[in-house]
PDB file of C-alpha atoms and ligand atoms in Angstrom:
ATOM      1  CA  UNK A 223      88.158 120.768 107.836  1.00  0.00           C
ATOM      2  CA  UNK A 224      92.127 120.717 106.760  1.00  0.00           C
ATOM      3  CA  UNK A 225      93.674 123.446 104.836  1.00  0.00           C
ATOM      4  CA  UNK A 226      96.576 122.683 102.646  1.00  0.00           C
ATOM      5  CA  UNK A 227      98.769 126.287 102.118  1.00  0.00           C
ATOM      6  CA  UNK A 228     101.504 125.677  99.353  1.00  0.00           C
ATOM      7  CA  UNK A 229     103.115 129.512  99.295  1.00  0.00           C
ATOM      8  CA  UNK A 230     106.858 129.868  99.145  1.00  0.00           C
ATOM      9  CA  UNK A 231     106.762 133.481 101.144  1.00  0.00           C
ATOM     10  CA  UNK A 232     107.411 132.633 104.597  1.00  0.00           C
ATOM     11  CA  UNK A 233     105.386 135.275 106.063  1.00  0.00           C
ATOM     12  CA  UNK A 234     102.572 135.175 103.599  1.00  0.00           C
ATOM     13  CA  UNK A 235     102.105 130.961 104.216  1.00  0.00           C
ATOM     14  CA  UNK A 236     101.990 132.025 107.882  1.00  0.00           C
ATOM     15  CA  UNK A 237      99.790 134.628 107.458  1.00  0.00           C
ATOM     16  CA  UNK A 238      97.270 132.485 105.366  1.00  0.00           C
ATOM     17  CA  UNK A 239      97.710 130.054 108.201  1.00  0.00           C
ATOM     18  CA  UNK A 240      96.821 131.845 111.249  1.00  0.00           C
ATOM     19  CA  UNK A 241      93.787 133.372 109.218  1.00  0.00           C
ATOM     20  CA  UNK A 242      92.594 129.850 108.465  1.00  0.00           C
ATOM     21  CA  UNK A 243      93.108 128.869 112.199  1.00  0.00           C
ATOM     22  CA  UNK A 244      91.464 131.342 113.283  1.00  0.00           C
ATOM     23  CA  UNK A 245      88.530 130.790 111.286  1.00  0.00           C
ATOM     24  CA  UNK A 246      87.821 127.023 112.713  1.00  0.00           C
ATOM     25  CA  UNK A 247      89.886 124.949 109.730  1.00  0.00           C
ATOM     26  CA  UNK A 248      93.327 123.210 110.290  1.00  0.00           C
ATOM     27  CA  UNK A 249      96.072 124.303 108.131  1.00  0.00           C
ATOM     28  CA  UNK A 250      99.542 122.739 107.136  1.00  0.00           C
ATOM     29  CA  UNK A 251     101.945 124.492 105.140  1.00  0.00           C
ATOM     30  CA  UNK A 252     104.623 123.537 102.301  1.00  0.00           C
ATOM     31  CA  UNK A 253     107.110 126.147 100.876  1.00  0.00           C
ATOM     32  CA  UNK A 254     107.542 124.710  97.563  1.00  0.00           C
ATOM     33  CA  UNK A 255     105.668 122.768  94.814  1.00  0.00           C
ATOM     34  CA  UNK A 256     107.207 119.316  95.170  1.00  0.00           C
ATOM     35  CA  UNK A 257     106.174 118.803  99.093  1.00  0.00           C
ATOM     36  CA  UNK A 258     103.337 120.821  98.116  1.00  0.00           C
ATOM     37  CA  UNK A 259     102.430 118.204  95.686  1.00  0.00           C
ATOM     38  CA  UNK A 260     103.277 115.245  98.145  1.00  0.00           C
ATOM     39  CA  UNK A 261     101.050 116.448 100.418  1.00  0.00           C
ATOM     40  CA  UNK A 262      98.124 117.199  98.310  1.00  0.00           C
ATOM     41  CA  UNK A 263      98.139 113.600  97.410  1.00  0.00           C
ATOM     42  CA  UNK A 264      97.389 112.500 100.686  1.00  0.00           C
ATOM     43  CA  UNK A 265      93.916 112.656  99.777  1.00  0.00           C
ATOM     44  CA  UNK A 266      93.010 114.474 103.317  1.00  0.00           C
ATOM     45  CA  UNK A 267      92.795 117.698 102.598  1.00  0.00           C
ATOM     46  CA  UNK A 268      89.397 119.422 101.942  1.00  0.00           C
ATOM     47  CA  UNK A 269      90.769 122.555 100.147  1.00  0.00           C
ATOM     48  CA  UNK A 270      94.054 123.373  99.002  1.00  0.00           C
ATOM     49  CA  UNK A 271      95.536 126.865  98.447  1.00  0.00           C
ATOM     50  CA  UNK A 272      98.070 127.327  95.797  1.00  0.00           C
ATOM     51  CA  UNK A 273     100.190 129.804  94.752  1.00  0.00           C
ATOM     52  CA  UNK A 274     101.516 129.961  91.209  1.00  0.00           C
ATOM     53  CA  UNK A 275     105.065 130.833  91.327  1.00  0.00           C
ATOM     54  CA  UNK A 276     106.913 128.318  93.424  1.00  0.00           C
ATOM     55  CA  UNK A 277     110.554 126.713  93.962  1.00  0.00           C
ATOM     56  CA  UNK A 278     110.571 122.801  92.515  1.00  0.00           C
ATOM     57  CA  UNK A 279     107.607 122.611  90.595  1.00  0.00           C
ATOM     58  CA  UNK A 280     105.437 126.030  90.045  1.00  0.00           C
ATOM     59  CA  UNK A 281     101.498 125.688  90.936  1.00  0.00           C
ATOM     60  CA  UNK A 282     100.261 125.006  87.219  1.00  0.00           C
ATOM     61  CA  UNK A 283     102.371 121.790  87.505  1.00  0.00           C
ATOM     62  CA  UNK A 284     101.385 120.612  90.392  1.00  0.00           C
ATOM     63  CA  UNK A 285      97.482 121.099  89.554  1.00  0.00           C
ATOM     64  CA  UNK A 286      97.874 119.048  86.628  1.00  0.00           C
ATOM     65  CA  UNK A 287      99.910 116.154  88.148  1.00  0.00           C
ATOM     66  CA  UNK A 288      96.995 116.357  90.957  1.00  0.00           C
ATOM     67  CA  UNK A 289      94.063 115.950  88.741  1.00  0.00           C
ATOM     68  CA  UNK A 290      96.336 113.720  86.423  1.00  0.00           C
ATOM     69  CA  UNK A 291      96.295 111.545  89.388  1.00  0.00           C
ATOM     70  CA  UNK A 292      92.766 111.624  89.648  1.00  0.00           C
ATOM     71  CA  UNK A 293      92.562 113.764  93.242  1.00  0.00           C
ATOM     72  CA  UNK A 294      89.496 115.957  92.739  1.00  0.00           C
ATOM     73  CA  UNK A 295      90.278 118.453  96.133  1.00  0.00           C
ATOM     74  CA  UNK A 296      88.906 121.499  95.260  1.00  0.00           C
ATOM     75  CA  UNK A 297      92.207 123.947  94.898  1.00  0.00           C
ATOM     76  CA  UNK A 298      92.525 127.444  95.265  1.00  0.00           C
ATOM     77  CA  UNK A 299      94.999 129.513  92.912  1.00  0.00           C
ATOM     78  CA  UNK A 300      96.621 132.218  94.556  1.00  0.00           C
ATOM     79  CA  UNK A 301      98.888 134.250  92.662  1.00  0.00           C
ATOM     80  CA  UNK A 302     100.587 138.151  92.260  1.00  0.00           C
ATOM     81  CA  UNK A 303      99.984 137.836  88.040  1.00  0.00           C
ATOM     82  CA  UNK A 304      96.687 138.903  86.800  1.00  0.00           C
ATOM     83  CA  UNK A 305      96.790 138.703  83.224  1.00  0.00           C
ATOM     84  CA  UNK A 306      93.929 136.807  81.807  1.00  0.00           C
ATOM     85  CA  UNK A 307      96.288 134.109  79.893  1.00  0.00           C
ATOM     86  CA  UNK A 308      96.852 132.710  83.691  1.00  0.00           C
ATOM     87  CA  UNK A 309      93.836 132.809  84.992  1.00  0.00           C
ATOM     88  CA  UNK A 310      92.683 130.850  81.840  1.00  0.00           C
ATOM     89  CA  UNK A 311      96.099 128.417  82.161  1.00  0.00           C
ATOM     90  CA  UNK A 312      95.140 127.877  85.959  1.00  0.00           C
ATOM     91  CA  UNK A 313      91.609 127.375  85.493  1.00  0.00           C
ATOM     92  CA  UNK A 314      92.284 124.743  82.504  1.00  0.00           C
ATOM     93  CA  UNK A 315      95.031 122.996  85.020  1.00  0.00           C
ATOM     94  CA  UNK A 316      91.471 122.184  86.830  1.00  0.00           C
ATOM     95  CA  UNK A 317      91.779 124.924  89.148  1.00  0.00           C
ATOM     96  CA  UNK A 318      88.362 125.512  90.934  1.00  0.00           C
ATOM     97  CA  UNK A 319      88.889 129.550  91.580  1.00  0.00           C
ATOM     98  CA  UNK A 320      91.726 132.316  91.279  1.00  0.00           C
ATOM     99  CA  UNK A 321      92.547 135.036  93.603  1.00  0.00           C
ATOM    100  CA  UNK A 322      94.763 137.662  92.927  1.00  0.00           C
ATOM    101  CA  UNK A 323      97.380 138.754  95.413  1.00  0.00           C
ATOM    102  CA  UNK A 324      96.802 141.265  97.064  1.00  0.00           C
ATOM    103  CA  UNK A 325      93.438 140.227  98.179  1.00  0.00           C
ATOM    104  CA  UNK A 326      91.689 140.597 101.194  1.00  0.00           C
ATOM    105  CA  UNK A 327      91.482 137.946 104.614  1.00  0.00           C
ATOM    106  CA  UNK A 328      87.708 138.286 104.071  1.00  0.00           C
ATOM    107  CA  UNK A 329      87.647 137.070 100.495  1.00  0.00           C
ATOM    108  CA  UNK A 330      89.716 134.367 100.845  1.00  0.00           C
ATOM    109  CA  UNK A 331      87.673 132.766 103.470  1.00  0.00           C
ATOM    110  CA  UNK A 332      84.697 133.617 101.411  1.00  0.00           C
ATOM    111  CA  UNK A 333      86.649 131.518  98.632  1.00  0.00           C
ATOM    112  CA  UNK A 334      87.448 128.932 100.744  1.00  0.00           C
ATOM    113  CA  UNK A 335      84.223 128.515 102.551  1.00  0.00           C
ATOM    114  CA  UNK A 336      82.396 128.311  99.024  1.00  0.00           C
ATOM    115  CA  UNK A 337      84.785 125.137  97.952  1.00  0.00           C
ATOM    116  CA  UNK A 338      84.308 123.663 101.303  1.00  0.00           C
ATOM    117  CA  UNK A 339      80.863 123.592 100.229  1.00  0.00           C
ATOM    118  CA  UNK A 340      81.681 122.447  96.456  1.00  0.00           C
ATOM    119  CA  UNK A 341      82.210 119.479  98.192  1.00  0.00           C
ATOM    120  CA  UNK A 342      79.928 116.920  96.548  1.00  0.00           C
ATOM    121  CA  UNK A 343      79.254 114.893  99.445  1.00  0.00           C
ATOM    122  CA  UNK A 344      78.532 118.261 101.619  1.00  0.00           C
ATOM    123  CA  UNK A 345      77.053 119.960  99.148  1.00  0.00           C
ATOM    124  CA  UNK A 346      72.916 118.616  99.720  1.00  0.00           C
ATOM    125  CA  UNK A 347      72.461 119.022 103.827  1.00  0.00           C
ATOM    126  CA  UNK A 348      73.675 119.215 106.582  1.00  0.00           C
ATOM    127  CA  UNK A 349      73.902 115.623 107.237  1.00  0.00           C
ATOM    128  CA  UNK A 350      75.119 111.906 105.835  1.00  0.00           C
ATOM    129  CA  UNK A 351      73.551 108.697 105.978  1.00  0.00           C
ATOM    130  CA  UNK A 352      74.571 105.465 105.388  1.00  0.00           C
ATOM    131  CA  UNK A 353      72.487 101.809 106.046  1.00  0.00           C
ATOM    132  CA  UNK A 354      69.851 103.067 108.524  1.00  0.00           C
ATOM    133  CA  UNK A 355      72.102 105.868 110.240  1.00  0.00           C
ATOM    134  CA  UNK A 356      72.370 109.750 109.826  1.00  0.00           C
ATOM    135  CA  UNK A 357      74.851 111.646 111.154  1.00  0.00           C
ATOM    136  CA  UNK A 358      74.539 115.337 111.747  1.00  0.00           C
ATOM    137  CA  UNK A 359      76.876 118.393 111.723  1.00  0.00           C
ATOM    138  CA  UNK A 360      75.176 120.888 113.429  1.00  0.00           C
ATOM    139  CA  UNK A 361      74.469 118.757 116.498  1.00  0.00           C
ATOM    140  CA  UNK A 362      77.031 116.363 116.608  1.00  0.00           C
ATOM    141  CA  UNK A 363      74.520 113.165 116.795  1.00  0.00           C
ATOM    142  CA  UNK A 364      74.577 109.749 115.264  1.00  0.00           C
ATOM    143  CA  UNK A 365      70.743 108.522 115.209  1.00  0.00           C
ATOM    144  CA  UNK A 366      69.453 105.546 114.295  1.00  0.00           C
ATOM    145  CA  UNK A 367      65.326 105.160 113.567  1.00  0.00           C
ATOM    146  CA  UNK A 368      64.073 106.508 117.079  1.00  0.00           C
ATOM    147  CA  UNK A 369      67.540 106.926 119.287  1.00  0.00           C
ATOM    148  CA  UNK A 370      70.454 109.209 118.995  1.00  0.00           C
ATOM    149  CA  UNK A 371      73.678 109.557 120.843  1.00  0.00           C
ATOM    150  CA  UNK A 372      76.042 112.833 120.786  1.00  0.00           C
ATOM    151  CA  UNK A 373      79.523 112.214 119.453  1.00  0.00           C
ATOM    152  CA  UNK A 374      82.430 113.761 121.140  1.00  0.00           C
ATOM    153  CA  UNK A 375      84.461 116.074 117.909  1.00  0.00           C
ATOM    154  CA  UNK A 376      86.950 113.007 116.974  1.00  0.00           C
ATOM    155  CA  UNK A 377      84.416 110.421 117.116  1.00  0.00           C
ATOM    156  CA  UNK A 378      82.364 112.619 114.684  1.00  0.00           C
ATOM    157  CA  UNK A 379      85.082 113.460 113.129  1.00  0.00           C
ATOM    158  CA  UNK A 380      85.486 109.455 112.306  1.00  0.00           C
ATOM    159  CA  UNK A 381      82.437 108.545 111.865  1.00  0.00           C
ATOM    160  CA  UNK A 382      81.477 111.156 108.966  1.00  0.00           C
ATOM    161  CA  UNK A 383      85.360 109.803 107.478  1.00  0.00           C
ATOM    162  CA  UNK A 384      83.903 106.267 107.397  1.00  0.00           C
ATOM    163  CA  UNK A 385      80.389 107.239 105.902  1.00  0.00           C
ATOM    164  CA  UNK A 386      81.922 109.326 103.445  1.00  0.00           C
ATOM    165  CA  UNK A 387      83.631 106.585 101.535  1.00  0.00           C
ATOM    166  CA  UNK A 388      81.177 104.055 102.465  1.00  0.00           C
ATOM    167  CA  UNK A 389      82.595 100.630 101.827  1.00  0.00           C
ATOM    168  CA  UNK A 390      85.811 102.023 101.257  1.00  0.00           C
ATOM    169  CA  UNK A 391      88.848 100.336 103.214  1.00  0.00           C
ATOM    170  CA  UNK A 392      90.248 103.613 105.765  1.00  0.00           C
ATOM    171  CA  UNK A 393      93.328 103.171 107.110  1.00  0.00           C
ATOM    172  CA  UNK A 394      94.489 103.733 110.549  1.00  0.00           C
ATOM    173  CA  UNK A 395      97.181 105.944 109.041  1.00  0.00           C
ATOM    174  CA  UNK A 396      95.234 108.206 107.471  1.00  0.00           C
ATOM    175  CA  UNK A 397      92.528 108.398 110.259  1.00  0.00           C
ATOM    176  CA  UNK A 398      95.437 109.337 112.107  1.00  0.00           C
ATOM    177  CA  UNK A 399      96.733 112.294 109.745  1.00  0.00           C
ATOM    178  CA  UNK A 400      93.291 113.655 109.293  1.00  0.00           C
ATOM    179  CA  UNK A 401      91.953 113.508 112.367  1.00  0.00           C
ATOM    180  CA  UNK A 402      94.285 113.857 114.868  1.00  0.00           C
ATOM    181  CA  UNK A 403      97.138 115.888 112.252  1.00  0.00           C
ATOM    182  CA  UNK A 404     100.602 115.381 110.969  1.00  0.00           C
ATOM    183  CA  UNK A 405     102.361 116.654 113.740  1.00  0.00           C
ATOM    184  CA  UNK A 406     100.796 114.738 116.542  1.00  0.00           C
ATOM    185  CA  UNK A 407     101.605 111.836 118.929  1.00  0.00           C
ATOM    186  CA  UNK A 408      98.742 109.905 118.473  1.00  0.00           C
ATOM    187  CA  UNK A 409      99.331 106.715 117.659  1.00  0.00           C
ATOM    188  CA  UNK A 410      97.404 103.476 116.676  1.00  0.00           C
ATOM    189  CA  UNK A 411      96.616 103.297 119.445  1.00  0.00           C
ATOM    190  CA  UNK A 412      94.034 106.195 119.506  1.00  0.00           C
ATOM    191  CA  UNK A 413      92.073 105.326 116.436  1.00  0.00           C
ATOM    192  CA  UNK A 414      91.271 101.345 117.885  1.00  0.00           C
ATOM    193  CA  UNK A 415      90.156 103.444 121.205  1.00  0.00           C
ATOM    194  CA  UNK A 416      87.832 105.946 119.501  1.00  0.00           C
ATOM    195  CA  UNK A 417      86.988 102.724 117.154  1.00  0.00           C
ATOM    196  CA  UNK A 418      85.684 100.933 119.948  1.00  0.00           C
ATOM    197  CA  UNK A 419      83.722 103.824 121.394  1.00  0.00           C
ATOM    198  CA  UNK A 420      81.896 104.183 118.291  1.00  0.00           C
ATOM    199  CA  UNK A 421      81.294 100.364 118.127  1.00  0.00           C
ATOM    200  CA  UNK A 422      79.375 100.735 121.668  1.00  0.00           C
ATOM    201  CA  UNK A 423      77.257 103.623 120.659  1.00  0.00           C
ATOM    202  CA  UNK A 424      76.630 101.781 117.202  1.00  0.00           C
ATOM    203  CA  UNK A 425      75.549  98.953 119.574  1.00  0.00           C
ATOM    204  CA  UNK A 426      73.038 101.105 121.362  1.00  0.00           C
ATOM    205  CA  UNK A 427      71.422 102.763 118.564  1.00  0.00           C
ATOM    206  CA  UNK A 428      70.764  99.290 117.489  1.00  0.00           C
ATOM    207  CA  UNK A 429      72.273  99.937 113.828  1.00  0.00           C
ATOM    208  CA  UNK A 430      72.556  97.447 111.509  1.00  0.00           C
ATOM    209  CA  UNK A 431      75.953  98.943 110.232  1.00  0.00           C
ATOM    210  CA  UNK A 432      79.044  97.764 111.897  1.00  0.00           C
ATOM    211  CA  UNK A 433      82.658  98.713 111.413  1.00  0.00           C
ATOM    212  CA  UNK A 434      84.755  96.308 110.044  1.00  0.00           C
ATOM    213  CA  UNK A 435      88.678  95.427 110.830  1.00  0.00           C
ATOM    214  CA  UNK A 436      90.451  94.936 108.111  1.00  0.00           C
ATOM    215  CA  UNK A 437      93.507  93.349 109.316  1.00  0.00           C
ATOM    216  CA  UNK A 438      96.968  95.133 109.103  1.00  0.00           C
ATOM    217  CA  UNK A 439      94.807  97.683 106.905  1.00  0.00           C
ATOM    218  CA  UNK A 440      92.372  99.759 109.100  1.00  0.00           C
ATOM    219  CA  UNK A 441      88.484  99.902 108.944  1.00  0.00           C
ATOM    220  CA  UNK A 442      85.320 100.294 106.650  1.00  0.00           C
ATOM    221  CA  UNK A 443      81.871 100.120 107.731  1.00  0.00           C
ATOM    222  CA  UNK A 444      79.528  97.311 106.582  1.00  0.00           C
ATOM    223  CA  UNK A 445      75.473  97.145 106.212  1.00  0.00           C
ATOM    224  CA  UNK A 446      73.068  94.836 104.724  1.00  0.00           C
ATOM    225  CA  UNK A 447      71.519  96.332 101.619  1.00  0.00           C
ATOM    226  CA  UNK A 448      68.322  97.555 101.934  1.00  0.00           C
TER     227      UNK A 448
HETATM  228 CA1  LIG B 191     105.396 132.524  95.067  1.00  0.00          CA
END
């Protein structure tokens, strides 16, 4: 799970970010709303945390260019106001929930977890399926009718990307960002190799879903309709 932080206090952003770390997710931060923005349009965050008053564009602004844009991330408001008239400005920006500074490490992961779980596609059980395979979170297996293999955490990590937005073109870039994470030296490289370990273990469950290369692009997976 990635955490985007936009907060323009230093020490707060790093705070939020260790506390998020801590608690299993990965978290990038941006100190003002225009990279905050940026970012959040990457599409690869699962929750974003944003504070109100920022430098460049404040947090109602960048809500509503978000959603404007059609990204549906489930965001977090975060701000030191409490008046009702922002919590009912933020909230009709298409904020999902509001937290008041100060509030407490244990709320906001309570927060957090909660729109984690708002998630539509996470929301039902624990696992996904797609064609005649189901993948599953709490044990980290890919099964198909009668066998199952155990995925290592990136080629889960993958494979629930790719049956997420079933027939959806992936690209290698953003495989890259949101598994392996902005600031890391993977390259290309990586995905094709953790691509091609998936396509064995899809070969030995006998699955009839594949994943496809999209040249120059990056991958989807393919099934016949049942
Ligand atoms: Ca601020």
């Amino acid at each position: 799970m990635r955490v985007l932080v936009i907060e323009d206090e230093v020490r707060l952003a790093s705070t939020l970010q260790d506390l998020l770390e801590l608690d299993g997710y990965t978290a990038d931060v941006c100190h003002d709303g225009e990279s905050g923005l940026d970012n959040a349009l990457t599409s690869i965050y699962d929750v974003i945390l944003l504070d109100v008053m920022l430098p460049k564009l404040d947090g109602f602004t960048v809500l509503r260019r978000l959603r404007a844009e059609g990204n549906a991330t489930p965001v977090l408001l975060l701000t030191a106001r409490s008046e009702t008239g922002d919590k009912v400005t933020g909230l009709d920006s298409g904020a999902d929930y509001y937290l008041t500074k100060p509030f407490e490490p244990k709320e906001l992961l309570a927060c957090v977890r909660a729109l984690v779980r708002r998630k539509p596609e996470l929301r039902e059980t624990d696992g996904v399926t797609c064609g005649d395979l189901r993948l599953e979170q709490s044990s980290f297996t890919l099964s198909c009718a009668e066998r199952s293999v155990r995925l290592s955490r990136k080629e889960f990590d993958m494979m629930e990307l790719l049956m997420l937005n079933q027939k959806l073109v992936i690209t290698k870039e953003n495989l890259l960002v949101k598994i392996w994470g902005y600031e890391s030296e993977a390259e290309d490289n990586n995905v094709e190799v953790y691509i091609s370990f998936l396509r064995r273990k899809l070969e030995y469950l006998h699955s009839g879903v594949k994943i496809k290369t999209i040249r120059m692009v990056g991958y989807c997976l393919e099934y016949p309709e049942s």
